[in-house]
Short mmCIF file of C-alpha atoms in Angstrom, two decimals:
data_model
loop_
_atom_site.label_atom_id
_atom_site.label_comp_id
_atom_site.label_asym_id
_atom_site.label_seq_id
_atom_site.Cartn_x
_atom_site.Cartn_y
_atom_site.Cartn_z
CA MET A 4 -19.71 172.18 94.03
CA LYS A 5 -21.01 175.30 92.63
CA THR A 6 -24.36 175.07 91.85
CA LEU A 7 -26.04 176.85 88.87
CA GLU A 8 -29.71 176.95 88.21
CA GLY A 9 -31.84 176.81 84.66
CA LEU A 10 -30.92 177.66 81.45
CA THR A 11 -29.13 180.53 82.37
CA GLY A 12 -27.07 178.59 84.79
CA LEU A 13 -26.13 176.19 81.87
CA ARG A 14 -25.27 179.15 79.69
CA GLU A 15 -23.10 179.89 82.45
CA LEU A 16 -21.01 176.98 82.78
CA ALA A 17 -17.26 177.07 82.40
CA PRO A 18 -16.44 177.15 78.59
CA GLY A 19 -14.49 173.60 78.27
CA ALA A 20 -15.71 171.32 80.83
CA VAL A 21 -16.52 168.03 80.58
CA VAL A 22 -20.05 167.40 80.83
CA SER A 23 -22.70 164.59 81.42
CA ILE A 24 -26.32 165.13 81.53
CA GLY A 25 -28.92 163.05 83.43
CA ASN A 26 -31.12 162.16 86.08
CA PHE A 27 -28.40 160.86 88.41
CA ASP A 28 -31.29 159.54 90.75
CA GLY A 29 -29.59 157.33 93.55
CA VAL A 30 -26.02 158.29 92.03
CA HIS A 31 -25.17 154.24 91.72
CA ARG A 32 -22.21 152.35 90.25
CA GLY A 33 -23.51 153.36 86.76
CA HIS A 34 -23.57 157.00 87.44
CA ARG A 35 -20.39 156.85 88.75
CA VAL A 36 -18.56 154.98 86.48
CA LEU A 37 -19.78 157.81 84.10
CA LEU A 38 -18.30 160.29 86.43
CA GLU A 39 -14.96 158.00 86.74
CA ARG A 40 -14.39 158.55 83.01
CA ALA A 41 -15.25 162.71 83.16
CA GLY A 42 -12.86 162.98 85.58
CA ALA A 43 -9.88 160.73 83.99
CA LEU A 44 -10.78 163.21 80.68
CA LYS A 45 -10.64 166.10 82.96
CA ALA A 46 -6.95 164.92 84.38
CA ALA A 47 -5.48 164.10 80.61
CA THR A 48 -6.73 167.16 78.90
CA GLY A 49 -6.86 169.70 81.70
CA ALA A 50 -10.20 170.50 80.81
CA ALA A 51 -12.09 173.35 82.76
CA GLY A 52 -14.14 171.04 85.34
CA VAL A 53 -16.51 168.22 85.52
CA ALA A 54 -20.04 169.47 85.10
CA VAL A 55 -23.40 167.35 85.28
CA VAL A 56 -26.84 168.43 84.00
CA THR A 57 -29.65 167.01 85.49
CA PHE A 58 -33.37 167.77 86.02
CA GLU A 59 -35.05 168.49 89.41
CA PRO A 60 -37.54 167.26 90.13
CA HIS A 61 -37.87 164.69 87.26
CA PRO A 62 -39.67 165.81 84.14
CA LEU A 63 -42.70 163.06 85.04
CA THR A 64 -43.78 165.02 87.47
CA VAL A 65 -45.12 167.58 85.38
CA LEU A 66 -45.61 165.54 82.12
CA ARG A 67 -47.26 162.43 83.40
CA PRO A 68 -47.50 162.79 87.32
CA ARG A 69 -48.75 159.54 88.18
CA SER A 70 -45.94 157.98 86.09
CA ALA A 71 -43.18 159.61 88.01
CA PRO A 72 -40.87 157.27 89.69
CA PRO A 73 -40.62 157.80 93.89
CA ARG A 74 -36.77 159.22 94.40
CA LEU A 75 -34.06 157.24 95.64
CA THR A 76 -32.15 160.23 96.85
CA PRO A 77 -33.84 163.91 98.05
CA PRO A 78 -31.88 166.43 96.41
CA HIS A 79 -29.78 167.72 98.94
CA ILE A 80 -28.24 164.02 99.60
CA LYS A 81 -28.16 163.83 95.46
CA ARG A 82 -25.79 167.04 95.83
CA GLU A 83 -23.58 165.44 98.25
CA LEU A 84 -22.78 162.29 96.24
CA LEU A 85 -22.01 164.03 93.14
CA ALA A 86 -19.93 166.59 94.88
CA ALA A 87 -18.03 163.45 96.38
CA ALA A 88 -17.76 161.87 93.16
CA GLY A 89 -15.88 164.91 91.83
CA VAL A 90 -18.39 167.09 90.26
CA ASP A 91 -17.48 170.95 89.71
CA GLU A 92 -20.40 172.10 88.39
CA LEU A 93 -24.01 171.10 88.81
CA VAL A 94 -26.79 172.48 86.54
CA VAL A 95 -30.33 172.17 87.78
CA LEU A 96 -32.98 171.93 85.27
CA PRO A 97 -36.83 172.67 86.45
CA PRO A 98 -39.20 170.96 84.62
CA SER A 99 -40.60 173.95 83.12
CA ARG A 100 -42.69 174.25 79.98
CA GLU A 101 -40.31 176.38 78.50
CA ILE A 102 -37.40 173.39 78.99
CA LEU A 103 -39.69 170.51 78.35
CA ASP A 104 -40.98 172.01 75.19
CA LEU A 105 -37.35 172.59 73.37
CA THR A 106 -36.77 169.98 70.81
CA ALA A 107 -33.55 167.96 70.37
CA GLU A 108 -32.23 170.09 68.28
CA GLN A 109 -32.63 173.28 70.49
CA PHE A 110 -31.66 171.43 73.21
CA TRP A 111 -28.26 170.80 71.25
CA HIS A 112 -27.88 173.87 69.78
CA ILE A 113 -27.92 175.62 73.70
CA ILE A 114 -25.29 172.77 74.72
CA ARG A 115 -22.93 173.28 71.52
CA HIS A 116 -23.27 176.80 71.20
CA ASP A 117 -24.10 178.25 75.20
CA ALA A 118 -22.41 175.70 77.45
CA ARG A 119 -19.76 174.59 75.00
CA PRO A 120 -18.41 171.57 76.41
CA SER A 121 -15.17 170.01 75.59
CA HIS A 122 -16.23 166.30 76.27
CA LEU A 123 -19.70 164.28 76.90
CA VAL A 124 -19.96 161.21 78.68
CA GLU A 125 -23.01 159.49 78.49
CA GLY A 126 -24.66 155.81 78.65
CA ASN A 127 -25.62 154.38 75.47
CA SER A 128 -29.49 154.33 76.64
CA PHE A 129 -29.27 158.35 77.13
CA SER A 130 -32.29 160.29 75.46
CA PHE A 131 -33.16 164.39 75.55
CA GLY A 132 -35.31 167.00 74.09
CA LYS A 133 -39.11 166.93 73.80
CA GLY A 134 -40.62 163.53 73.41
CA ARG A 135 -37.19 162.04 73.68
CA GLY A 136 -36.64 163.30 70.34
CA GLY A 137 -32.67 162.88 70.58
CA ASN A 138 -30.77 159.96 71.23
CA ILE A 139 -27.46 158.78 71.21
CA ASP A 140 -27.58 158.17 67.69
CA ARG A 141 -28.31 161.88 66.84
CA LEU A 142 -25.89 163.06 69.01
CA ARG A 143 -23.04 160.84 67.61
CA GLN A 144 -24.02 162.67 64.35
CA TRP A 145 -23.86 166.35 65.45
CA THR A 146 -20.69 165.75 67.69
CA VAL A 147 -18.70 164.38 64.90
CA GLU A 148 -19.85 167.84 63.24
CA SER A 149 -18.73 170.24 65.86
CA ASP A 150 -15.69 170.12 68.63
CA ILE A 151 -16.84 168.37 71.26
CA ARG A 152 -16.15 165.05 71.64
CA LEU A 153 -18.62 162.35 72.84
CA HIS A 154 -17.85 159.25 74.99
CA VAL A 155 -20.64 156.41 75.09
CA LEU A 156 -20.17 154.08 77.90
CA GLU A 157 -21.49 150.73 77.78
CA PRO A 158 -24.18 149.74 81.07
CA VAL A 159 -22.15 148.54 84.22
CA THR A 160 -23.55 145.28 85.24
CA VAL A 161 -23.61 143.34 88.72
CA ALA A 162 -24.16 139.68 89.71
CA LEU A 163 -26.91 140.11 92.71
CA VAL A 164 -27.29 137.86 95.76
CA ASP A 165 -28.83 135.14 93.39
CA MET A 166 -25.91 135.31 90.65
CA LEU A 167 -28.55 136.85 88.27
CA VAL A 168 -26.53 139.61 86.34
CA VAL A 169 -28.34 142.63 85.71
CA PRO A 170 -27.46 145.98 84.62
CA VAL A 171 -27.60 148.81 87.13
CA SER A 172 -30.05 152.12 86.76
CA SER A 173 -32.17 153.51 88.90
CA SER A 174 -35.58 151.95 87.95
CA VAL A 175 -33.74 148.32 88.40
CA ILE A 176 -33.02 149.82 92.01
CA ARG A 177 -36.52 150.78 92.42
CA TRP A 178 -37.81 147.75 91.69
CA LEU A 179 -35.28 145.87 94.05
CA LEU A 180 -36.38 148.00 96.72
CA GLU A 181 -40.41 147.61 96.33
CA GLN A 182 -39.32 143.87 96.47
CA GLY A 183 -37.84 144.32 99.97
CA ARG A 184 -34.47 143.07 98.29
CA VAL A 185 -32.41 145.93 99.73
CA ARG A 186 -28.95 143.54 99.54
CA ASP A 187 -29.70 143.65 96.18
CA ALA A 188 -30.50 147.23 95.64
CA ALA A 189 -27.23 147.80 98.04
CA ILE A 190 -24.83 146.03 95.39
CA CYS A 191 -26.52 148.15 92.85
CA LEU A 192 -25.75 151.28 94.45
CA GLY A 193 -22.27 150.55 95.74
CA ARG A 194 -23.29 151.36 99.41
CA GLY A 195 -26.01 150.69 101.88
CA TYR A 196 -29.47 152.43 100.45
CA ALA A 197 -30.36 155.25 103.19
CA LEU A 198 -33.56 156.93 104.18
CA GLU A 199 -33.77 160.37 105.73
CA GLY A 200 -35.97 162.38 107.56
CA PRO A 201 -37.31 164.13 110.40
CA VAL A 202 -38.15 162.02 113.78
CA VAL A 203 -42.21 162.51 114.11
CA LYS A 204 -44.47 161.60 117.01
CA GLY A 205 -45.47 158.01 116.69
CA ALA A 206 -48.20 156.11 118.86
CA GLY A 207 -46.05 155.58 121.72
CA ARG A 208 -46.29 152.04 122.42
CA GLY A 209 -42.54 151.33 121.99
CA ARG A 210 -41.61 154.15 124.95
CA GLU A 211 -44.56 152.24 126.84
CA LEU A 212 -43.03 148.99 126.44
CA GLY A 213 -39.32 150.43 127.39
CA ILE A 214 -38.19 150.15 123.79
CA PRO A 215 -38.99 153.75 122.34
CA THR A 216 -38.63 153.91 118.61
CA ALA A 217 -37.93 156.57 116.41
CA ASN A 218 -40.89 156.74 113.39
CA LEU A 219 -39.20 158.93 110.59
CA LYS A 220 -41.03 160.97 108.31
CA CYS A 221 -39.61 160.05 104.60
CA ASP A 222 -42.32 161.34 102.25
CA GLN A 223 -39.46 162.20 99.70
CA GLN A 224 -37.91 158.76 98.98
CA LEU A 225 -38.77 155.36 98.06
CA ILE A 226 -39.48 153.43 100.94
CA PRO A 227 -38.71 149.29 101.09
CA ASP A 228 -41.06 146.58 101.20
CA ASP A 229 -42.51 145.95 104.37
CA GLY A 230 -40.60 144.07 106.65
CA VAL A 231 -38.04 144.24 109.23
CA TYR A 232 -34.56 144.86 108.40
CA ALA A 233 -30.69 145.16 110.06
CA GLY A 234 -29.32 148.61 109.46
CA ARG A 235 -27.36 151.54 110.99
CA CYS A 236 -29.10 154.89 112.24
CA THR A 237 -27.29 158.25 112.73
CA ILE A 238 -28.25 160.67 114.56
CA GLU A 239 -26.43 163.68 115.69
CA GLY A 240 -23.40 162.39 113.96
CA ARG A 241 -23.12 159.04 115.66
CA THR A 242 -24.19 155.56 113.90
CA ARG A 243 -25.51 152.57 115.65
CA ALA A 244 -26.89 149.85 114.87
CA ALA A 245 -30.41 149.16 114.75
CA ALA A 246 -33.68 147.53 113.52
CA VAL A 247 -35.54 149.07 111.09
CA SER A 248 -39.64 148.42 110.78
CA ILE A 249 -40.95 149.35 107.72
CA GLY A 250 -45.04 148.57 107.67
CA THR A 251 -48.50 149.39 108.96
CA ASN A 252 -48.45 147.46 112.55
CA PRO A 253 -51.50 144.97 111.99
CA THR A 254 -51.35 143.74 115.29
CA PHE A 255 -52.84 147.10 116.27
CA GLY A 256 -55.48 147.56 113.54
CA ASP A 257 -55.70 149.60 110.66
CA ASN A 258 -52.73 151.65 110.57
CA PRO A 259 -50.99 153.88 108.26
CA ARG A 260 -47.66 152.64 107.08
CA THR A 261 -44.79 153.84 108.84
CA VAL A 262 -40.41 153.67 109.13
CA GLU A 263 -39.32 153.20 112.42
#
């Protein structure tokens, strides 16, 4: 997968590509349906490729830092998941004032006249431009007057463990993880939720007891609610069953939150 940066990269997209624009945090089941449709359009029409345009990091890290959602996937994991889903080109837009101040009309002008996709594939809640001035209805109006075909997909829904049916979204997955509902999050993701980070030095109590633990630094991702979870651990390419403890170890006093 080829990675392009900024507005310059957006303008360098292969003309005639099938493009999807969004944050794609988690690359969950809803995202993958978008990418599957894009891949099918590429195969059916002979389009130049499948391209994703995404912000990195989330625009709210600049606009309203306190409201910025915690990540489900670090940037390099998101790239790997997008590549595995068949994306040929990835355009990464930084949340700079130059880009965030673009109106919906200005952003559309760049897409239409510079990026020049053959198809756009989006969900029905898609919004774009300064202050979210553009929505799917405006995009429908503009694409009708262009050579670009717009494909709008309905939300993907899944049944959770309690049989409640919900639309899949990154915000729903974050809420489920914050409640410790990792099985439900996995249903929405289409895979188990994964934390990744370097091993850092802990208090060493496990080693003293003959059961050493690995303490992970996962400050780039959303950490699920406190608890002990069944999981799998991959170290140096080898995967094993693992117990994952998340919490503050209250037995030993007032401690910072850790992932062991």
